[in-house]
mmCIF file of C-alpha atoms in Angstrom:
data_model
loop_
_atom_site.group_PDB
_atom_site.id
_atom_site.type_symbol
_atom_site.label_atom_id
_atom_site.label_comp_id
_atom_site.label_asym_id
_atom_site.label_seq_id
_atom_site.Cartn_x
_atom_site.Cartn_y
_atom_site.Cartn_z
ATOM 1 C CA MET A 1 4.297 35.472 74.338
ATOM 2 C CA ILE A 2 5.523 35.235 77.846
ATOM 3 C CA PRO A 3 9.188 36.341 78.140
ATOM 4 C CA THR A 4 11.449 33.664 79.330
ATOM 5 C CA ARG A 5 14.057 34.125 82.040
ATOM 6 C CA ALA A 6 16.856 34.224 79.443
ATOM 7 C CA GLY A 7 15.099 36.947 77.465
ATOM 8 C CA ARG A 8 14.736 39.139 80.522
ATOM 9 C CA PHE A 9 18.457 38.709 81.256
ATOM 10 C CA PHE A 10 19.500 39.792 77.754
ATOM 11 C CA ARG A 11 17.221 42.844 77.846
ATOM 12 C CA ARG A 12 18.713 44.016 81.144
ATOM 13 C CA ALA A 13 22.231 43.488 79.775
ATOM 14 C CA ALA A 14 21.405 45.515 76.659
ATOM 15 C CA ARG A 15 20.081 48.408 78.722
ATOM 16 C CA SER A 16 23.261 48.391 80.861
ATOM 17 C CA CYS A 17 25.465 48.488 77.760
ATOM 18 C CA VAL A 18 23.565 51.456 76.342
ATOM 19 C CA SER A 19 23.890 53.368 79.628
ATOM 20 C CA SER A 20 27.628 52.668 79.834
ATOM 21 C CA LEU A 21 28.112 53.787 76.236
ATOM 22 C CA CYS A 22 26.302 57.073 76.919
ATOM 23 C CA ILE A 23 28.470 57.761 79.973
ATOM 24 C CA LEU A 24 31.619 57.012 77.966
ATOM 25 C CA LEU A 25 30.566 59.420 75.214
ATOM 26 C CA VAL A 26 29.913 62.179 77.763
ATOM 27 C CA LEU A 27 33.376 61.705 79.299
ATOM 28 C CA LEU A 28 35.041 61.778 75.880
ATOM 29 C CA PHE A 29 33.321 65.040 74.932
ATOM 30 C CA ALA A 30 34.309 66.608 78.286
ATOM 31 C CA ALA A 31 37.954 65.600 77.860
ATOM 32 C CA PHE A 32 38.029 66.977 74.320
ATOM 33 C CA ASP A 33 36.553 70.283 75.495
ATOM 34 C CA CYS A 34 39.184 70.629 78.276
ATOM 35 C CA SER A 35 42.087 69.862 75.967
ATOM 36 C CA GLY A 36 41.094 72.705 73.661
ATOM 37 C CA SER A 37 41.051 75.372 76.428
ATOM 38 C CA GLU A 38 44.039 77.641 77.269
ATOM 39 C CA VAL A 39 44.213 76.672 80.936
ATOM 40 C CA PRO A 40 45.499 73.146 81.691
ATOM 41 C CA SER A 41 43.043 70.981 83.589
ATOM 42 C CA GLU A 42 45.470 70.533 86.500
ATOM 43 C CA LEU A 43 45.586 74.327 87.035
ATOM 44 C CA GLY A 44 41.873 74.675 87.569
ATOM 45 C CA ASP A 45 40.863 78.327 87.616
ATOM 46 C CA GLN A 46 44.443 79.669 87.970
ATOM 47 C CA PRO A 47 45.445 82.178 85.230
ATOM 48 C CA LEU A 48 48.428 81.602 82.961
ATOM 49 C CA VAL A 49 51.864 83.114 83.558
ATOM 50 C CA THR A 50 52.014 85.391 80.517
ATOM 51 C CA GLN A 51 55.364 87.128 81.122
ATOM 52 C CA LEU A 52 58.630 86.517 82.989
ATOM 53 C CA LEU A 53 60.787 89.595 83.674
ATOM 54 C CA GLU A 54 64.009 90.367 85.554
ATOM 55 C CA MET A 55 65.031 93.691 87.096
ATOM 56 C CA ALA A 56 68.064 94.981 89.036
ATOM 57 C CA ILE A 57 67.619 97.984 91.323
ATOM 58 C CA PRO A 58 70.266 99.670 93.538
ATOM 59 C CA VAL A 59 69.344 99.873 97.208
ATOM 60 C CA GLY A 60 67.556 103.119 97.986
ATOM 61 C CA GLU A 61 66.367 103.719 94.423
ATOM 62 C CA THR A 62 63.012 103.326 92.647
ATOM 63 C CA ARG A 63 62.188 101.874 89.232
ATOM 64 C CA ILE A 64 59.001 101.614 87.151
ATOM 65 C CA VAL A 65 57.861 98.013 86.658
ATOM 66 C CA PRO A 66 57.020 97.388 82.959
ATOM 67 C CA VAL A 67 53.524 95.959 83.452
ATOM 68 C CA SER A 68 50.039 97.219 82.533
ATOM 69 C CA GLN A 69 46.379 96.598 83.278
ATOM 70 C CA VAL A 70 47.184 95.305 86.761
ATOM 71 C CA THR A 71 44.216 94.273 88.877
ATOM 72 C CA ARG A 72 46.096 92.759 91.796
ATOM 73 C CA ALA A 73 49.736 92.637 93.004
ATOM 74 C CA ALA A 74 51.804 90.679 95.523
ATOM 75 C CA VAL A 75 55.404 90.899 96.801
ATOM 76 C CA GLY A 76 57.501 87.915 97.816
ATOM 77 C CA ASP A 77 59.673 89.651 100.446
ATOM 78 C CA PRO A 78 58.676 93.250 101.267
ATOM 79 C CA SER A 79 61.829 93.701 103.376
ATOM 80 C CA ILE A 80 63.916 93.546 100.169
ATOM 81 C CA VAL A 81 61.641 95.242 97.629
ATOM 82 C CA ASP A 82 58.335 97.013 98.146
ATOM 83 C CA ILE A 83 55.909 98.332 95.535
ATOM 84 C CA VAL A 84 53.690 101.378 95.234
ATOM 85 C CA VAL A 85 50.625 101.114 92.989
ATOM 86 C CA ILE A 86 49.937 104.487 91.378
ATOM 87 C CA GLY A 87 47.486 103.029 88.884
ATOM 88 C CA PRO A 88 46.824 99.890 86.823
ATOM 89 C CA ASP A 89 49.497 100.976 84.335
ATOM 90 C CA LEU A 90 52.030 102.509 86.757
ATOM 91 C CA ILE A 91 53.713 100.372 89.417
ATOM 92 C CA LEU A 92 56.836 101.543 91.289
ATOM 93 C CA ALA A 93 59.338 99.159 92.893
ATOM 94 C CA ASN A 94 61.491 100.421 95.795
ATOM 95 C CA ALA A 95 64.730 98.560 96.652
ATOM 96 C CA LYS A 96 65.120 98.496 100.440
ATOM 97 C CA ALA A 97 67.884 95.963 101.166
ATOM 98 C CA PRO A 98 70.308 93.741 99.226
ATOM 99 C CA GLY A 99 68.766 90.478 98.084
ATOM 100 C CA LYS A 100 66.423 88.889 95.553
ATOM 101 C CA THR A 101 62.640 88.497 95.580
ATOM 102 C CA SER A 102 59.676 88.132 93.210
ATOM 103 C CA LEU A 103 56.727 90.320 92.258
ATOM 104 C CA HIS A 104 53.394 88.951 90.982
ATOM 105 C CA PHE A 105 50.956 91.036 88.942
ATOM 106 C CA TRP A 106 47.529 89.797 87.880
ATOM 107 C CA THR A 107 46.223 91.225 84.616
ATOM 108 C CA ASP A 108 43.313 90.481 82.279
ATOM 109 C CA SER A 109 45.516 88.116 80.283
ATOM 110 C CA GLY A 110 47.136 86.259 83.174
ATOM 111 C CA VAL A 111 49.936 86.683 85.718
ATOM 112 C CA GLU A 112 53.180 88.566 85.078
ATOM 113 C CA PHE A 113 56.088 87.310 87.181
ATOM 114 C CA VAL A 114 58.999 89.720 87.877
ATOM 115 C CA THR A 115 62.269 88.722 89.595
ATOM 116 C CA VAL A 116 63.955 91.715 91.250
ATOM 117 C CA THR A 117 67.584 91.789 92.420
ATOM 118 C CA SER A 118 68.323 94.558 94.894
ATOM 119 C CA TYR A 119 72.012 95.436 95.190
ATOM 120 C CA ARG A 120 74.145 98.040 96.911
ATOM 121 C CA ASP A 121 75.878 100.583 94.657
ATOM 122 C CA LEU A 122 79.437 100.097 95.916
ATOM 123 C CA SER A 123 80.926 102.973 93.922
ATOM 124 C CA GLU A 124 78.997 105.498 95.973
ATOM 125 C CA VAL A 125 79.744 103.689 99.232
ATOM 126 C CA ILE A 126 83.453 103.506 98.362
ATOM 127 C CA GLY A 127 83.501 107.264 97.810
ATOM 128 C CA GLN A 128 81.806 107.944 101.145
ATOM 129 C CA ALA A 129 84.154 105.632 103.062
ATOM 130 C CA ALA A 130 87.269 107.039 101.359
ATOM 131 C CA GLU A 131 86.198 110.597 102.156
ATOM 132 C CA LEU A 132 85.663 109.738 105.810
ATOM 133 C CA ILE A 133 88.991 107.873 106.032
ATOM 134 C CA GLY A 134 90.831 110.833 104.493
ATOM 135 C CA VAL A 135 94.189 109.096 103.914
ATOM 136 C CA ASP A 136 95.636 109.497 100.422
ATOM 137 C CA THR A 137 97.914 106.462 100.720
ATOM 138 C CA VAL A 138 94.985 104.085 101.353
ATOM 139 C CA ARG A 139 93.082 102.493 98.471
ATOM 140 C CA LEU A 140 89.634 100.855 98.749
ATOM 141 C CA THR A 141 88.700 98.178 96.197
ATOM 142 C CA PRO A 142 85.224 96.550 96.155
ATOM 143 C CA ALA A 143 85.021 92.769 95.787
ATOM 144 C CA GLY A 144 81.450 91.507 95.805
ATOM 145 C CA SER A 145 79.960 92.624 99.101
ATOM 146 C CA SER A 146 83.443 93.038 100.632
ATOM 147 C CA VAL A 147 86.101 95.739 100.444
ATOM 148 C CA ILE A 148 89.878 95.355 100.207
ATOM 149 C CA LEU A 149 92.059 97.908 102.010
ATOM 150 C CA GLU A 150 95.527 98.434 100.534
ATOM 151 C CA GLY A 151 98.280 100.989 101.045
ATOM 152 C CA PHE A 152 100.433 102.490 103.759
ATOM 153 C CA VAL A 153 99.516 104.113 107.074
ATOM 154 C CA GLU A 154 101.610 106.050 109.562
ATOM 155 C CA SER A 155 100.763 104.058 112.672
ATOM 156 C CA SER A 156 98.897 101.036 113.961
ATOM 157 C CA GLU A 157 96.340 103.393 115.545
ATOM 158 C CA GLN A 158 95.591 104.951 112.163
ATOM 159 C CA LYS A 159 95.274 101.499 110.650
ATOM 160 C CA GLU A 160 92.799 100.409 113.325
ATOM 161 C CA ARG A 161 90.695 103.531 112.740
ATOM 162 C CA ILE A 162 90.578 102.925 108.970
ATOM 163 C CA VAL A 163 89.512 99.297 109.403
ATOM 164 C CA LYS A 164 86.702 100.310 111.777
ATOM 165 C CA ILE A 165 85.407 102.935 109.345
ATOM 166 C CA ALA A 166 85.413 100.414 106.491
ATOM 167 C CA ALA A 167 83.582 97.858 108.653
ATOM 168 C CA ALA A 168 80.783 100.379 109.195
ATOM 169 C CA TYR A 169 80.105 100.373 105.433
ATOM 170 C CA PHE A 170 80.880 96.761 104.465
ATOM 171 C CA GLY A 171 80.073 93.427 106.026
ATOM 172 C CA ASP A 172 83.509 91.990 105.275
ATOM 173 C CA VAL A 173 86.803 93.940 105.282
ATOM 174 C CA VAL A 174 90.028 92.464 103.872
ATOM 175 C CA ASP A 175 92.852 94.340 105.614
ATOM 176 C CA LEU A 176 96.059 94.532 103.553
ATOM 177 C CA LEU A 177 97.257 97.826 105.037
ATOM 178 C CA LYS A 178 100.893 98.150 106.063
ATOM 179 C CA ALA A 179 101.902 100.053 109.181
ATOM 180 C CA PRO A 180 105.311 100.668 110.834
ATOM 181 C CA GLY A 181 106.264 97.679 112.947
ATOM 182 C CA ALA A 182 103.910 95.369 111.101
ATOM 183 C CA ALA A 183 105.057 92.407 109.076
ATOM 184 C CA GLY A 184 106.489 93.581 105.771
ATOM 185 C CA SER A 185 108.353 96.872 105.350
ATOM 186 C CA THR A 186 106.611 99.888 103.927
ATOM 187 C CA GLU A 187 108.289 102.047 101.321
ATOM 188 C CA ASP A 188 109.154 104.645 103.980
ATOM 189 C CA GLU A 189 110.740 101.971 106.166
ATOM 190 C CA GLN A 190 112.805 100.729 103.269
ATOM 191 C CA ILE A 191 114.082 104.263 102.647
ATOM 192 C CA ARG A 192 114.921 104.690 106.336
ATOM 193 C CA ASP A 193 116.784 101.378 106.421
ATOM 194 C CA GLY A 194 118.722 102.353 103.310
ATOM 195 C CA ILE A 195 119.837 105.676 104.804
ATOM 196 C CA LEU A 196 120.861 104.081 108.101
ATOM 197 C CA SER A 197 122.860 101.405 106.304
ATOM 198 C CA LEU A 198 125.013 104.091 104.651
ATOM 199 C CA ILE A 199 125.587 106.313 107.689
ATOM 200 C CA GLY A 200 126.859 103.584 109.983
ATOM 201 C CA GLY A 201 128.968 104.864 112.882
ATOM 202 C CA VAL A 202 127.049 108.145 113.236
ATOM 203 C CA ASP A 203 124.530 108.633 116.047
ATOM 204 C CA ILE A 204 121.648 109.902 113.921
ATOM 205 C CA ASP A 205 117.934 109.143 114.114
ATOM 206 C CA VAL A 206 116.088 108.962 110.785
ATOM 207 C CA LYS A 207 112.330 109.201 110.313
ATOM 208 C CA VAL A 208 110.740 108.958 106.860
ATOM 209 C CA VAL A 209 107.113 109.972 106.385
ATOM 210 C CA ARG A 210 105.489 110.121 102.953
ATOM 211 C CA GLY A 211 108.790 110.437 101.173
ATOM 212 C CA LYS A 212 110.225 113.125 103.475
ATOM 213 C CA ALA A 213 113.255 112.442 105.689
ATOM 214 C CA LEU A 214 113.705 113.988 109.138
ATOM 215 C CA LEU A 215 117.239 113.802 110.522
ATOM 216 C CA THR A 216 117.986 114.402 114.209
ATOM 217 C CA GLY A 217 121.019 113.823 116.398
ATOM 218 C CA VAL A 218 124.529 115.112 117.098
ATOM 219 C CA VAL A 219 127.686 114.631 115.015
ATOM 220 C CA SER A 220 131.283 115.555 115.761
ATOM 221 C CA SER A 221 131.907 117.678 112.667
ATOM 222 C CA ALA A 222 130.215 119.644 109.917
ATOM 223 C CA SER A 223 131.603 117.143 107.421
ATOM 224 C CA ASP A 224 129.658 114.373 109.118
ATOM 225 C CA LYS A 225 126.514 116.516 109.055
ATOM 226 C CA HIS A 226 126.858 117.227 105.341
ATOM 227 C CA ALA A 227 127.611 113.576 104.639
ATOM 228 C CA VAL A 228 124.448 112.374 106.381
ATOM 229 C CA GLU A 229 122.309 114.974 104.613
ATOM 230 C CA ALA A 230 123.813 114.047 101.240
ATOM 231 C CA ILE A 231 123.094 110.362 101.832
ATOM 232 C CA ALA A 232 119.473 111.145 102.725
ATOM 233 C CA ARG A 233 119.062 113.181 99.523
ATOM 234 C CA LEU A 234 120.063 110.137 97.527
ATOM 235 C CA TYR A 235 116.806 108.531 98.666
ATOM 236 C CA VAL A 236 114.343 111.434 99.008
ATOM 237 C CA ASP A 237 113.961 114.880 97.511
ATOM 238 C CA GLU A 238 113.062 116.665 100.736
ATOM 239 C CA VAL A 239 115.342 116.400 103.772
ATOM 240 C CA ILE A 240 114.646 118.190 107.049
ATOM 241 C CA SER A 241 117.895 118.288 108.995
ATOM 242 C CA LEU A 242 117.934 119.023 112.729
ATOM 243 C CA ILE A 243 121.447 117.636 113.174
ATOM 244 C CA ASN A 244 123.685 119.520 115.600
ATOM 245 C CA VAL A 245 127.488 119.685 115.378
ATOM 246 C CA LYS A 246 129.230 119.001 118.692
ATOM 247 C CA VAL A 247 131.764 121.700 119.639
ATOM 248 C CA ASP A 248 135.100 120.566 121.178
ATOM 249 C CA GLU A 249 135.529 123.256 123.864
ATOM 250 C CA ASP A 250 139.065 122.102 124.793
ATOM 251 C CA LYS A 251 140.476 122.755 121.309
ATOM 252 C CA ALA A 252 138.413 125.759 120.264
ATOM 253 C CA PRO A 253 139.923 129.240 120.776
ATOM 254 C CA GLU A 254 138.129 131.384 123.333
ATOM 255 C CA GLY A 255 135.099 133.082 121.809
ATOM 256 C CA ARG A 256 135.246 130.961 118.643
ATOM 257 C CA PRO A 257 133.853 127.554 117.903
ATOM 258 C CA SER A 258 136.282 124.942 116.731
ATOM 259 C CA GLU A 259 136.819 124.555 113.032
ATOM 260 C CA PRO A 260 135.095 121.604 111.461
ATOM 261 C CA GLN A 261 137.390 118.606 111.458
ATOM 262 C CA PRO A 262 137.624 116.200 108.551
ATOM 263 C CA ALA A 263 135.582 113.126 108.985
ATOM 264 C CA GLU A 264 137.382 110.229 110.573
ATOM 265 C CA PRO A 265 138.067 107.240 108.402
ATOM 266 C CA GLY A 266 134.944 105.188 107.997
ATOM 267 C CA VAL A 267 132.530 108.028 108.845
ATOM 268 C CA GLY A 268 130.278 108.767 105.904
ATOM 269 C CA GLN A 269 132.066 106.238 103.738
ATOM 270 C CA LEU A 270 130.223 103.790 101.529
ATOM 271 C CA ALA A 271 130.975 100.127 101.909
ATOM 272 C CA ALA A 272 130.470 99.342 98.225
ATOM 273 C CA VAL A 273 129.547 100.863 94.902
ATOM 274 C CA GLN A 274 125.786 101.486 94.788
ATOM 275 C CA VAL A 275 123.343 103.082 92.367
ATOM 276 C CA ILE A 276 120.609 104.992 94.175
ATOM 277 C CA ARG A 277 117.877 106.832 92.247
ATOM 278 C CA GLY A 278 120.076 106.825 89.150
ATOM 279 C CA THR A 279 123.214 108.118 90.962
ATOM 280 C CA GLU A 280 126.320 105.958 91.168
ATOM 281 C CA VAL A 281 127.997 106.327 94.563
ATOM 282 C CA THR A 282 131.593 105.088 94.563
ATOM 283 C CA SER A 283 133.433 107.199 97.143
ATOM 284 C CA VAL A 284 133.133 108.986 100.465
ATOM 285 C CA VAL A 285 130.014 111.127 100.320
ATOM 286 C CA ALA A 286 131.658 113.803 102.502
ATOM 287 C CA SER A 287 134.072 114.597 99.707
ATOM 288 C CA ARG A 288 131.139 115.727 97.546
ATOM 289 C CA GLU A 289 129.923 118.443 99.894
ATOM 290 C CA GLU A 290 131.365 121.156 97.677
ATOM 291 C CA GLN A 291 129.185 119.923 94.809
ATOM 292 C CA LEU A 292 125.953 120.012 96.827
#
């Protein structure tokens, strides 16, 4: 029987359907095979990340990285952390500068990813800076990557030197040091002001350094001298007195210095009742010289 045109059309359509069905079956089997593998199809031949680790290493120190069977390694930023491969089971990480970077290690089972934070050990740096500064009244306190300077110094020059030394060790220096003449009185200045407020009317210069009082000047009588020294001892334990007593040559007998004259009214007297270092002062300090 001679095939008609319609028969030939249906046979060609049937063959096309069979071919399409075969292609569809092949694609389905391929997709099923990929879904059952360990590596996602979108990753291609890339190995799996099998481990995520974190490490913290002080700058200048070395740590062993807890990985094994390493076949290849890579470092994110070698300027922060570098590695030394001793063997497939022994990798050393060297911290070179403060910062954070990543290490990648390829093994038989995949890739191990290690995040390393490199930091500066401030306790050691604080000790080095404090030793170089060499001032007992100055305290260094770390705060992040900065340092806070607190305490008292003897002069603005000493303060400037301390700040420069601290800046050599730290990127940011918070200066809270107090020096004579700067805003805010130091403890020594407060002591000096207290002594001067009680010896009004006497030409005496007072310097207080680290809790020690130095008295210089000239007074008209020994009573005034003793009064000033007694007032200073109310504030500090150690008083260095270089006060001189002026001699009245017109009244003194020849060959003898004049006798000490009683203090004039108002000299060495206290304006009000005060309690200083646990001592209540209610009268003229010069009258207590026999008790000192």
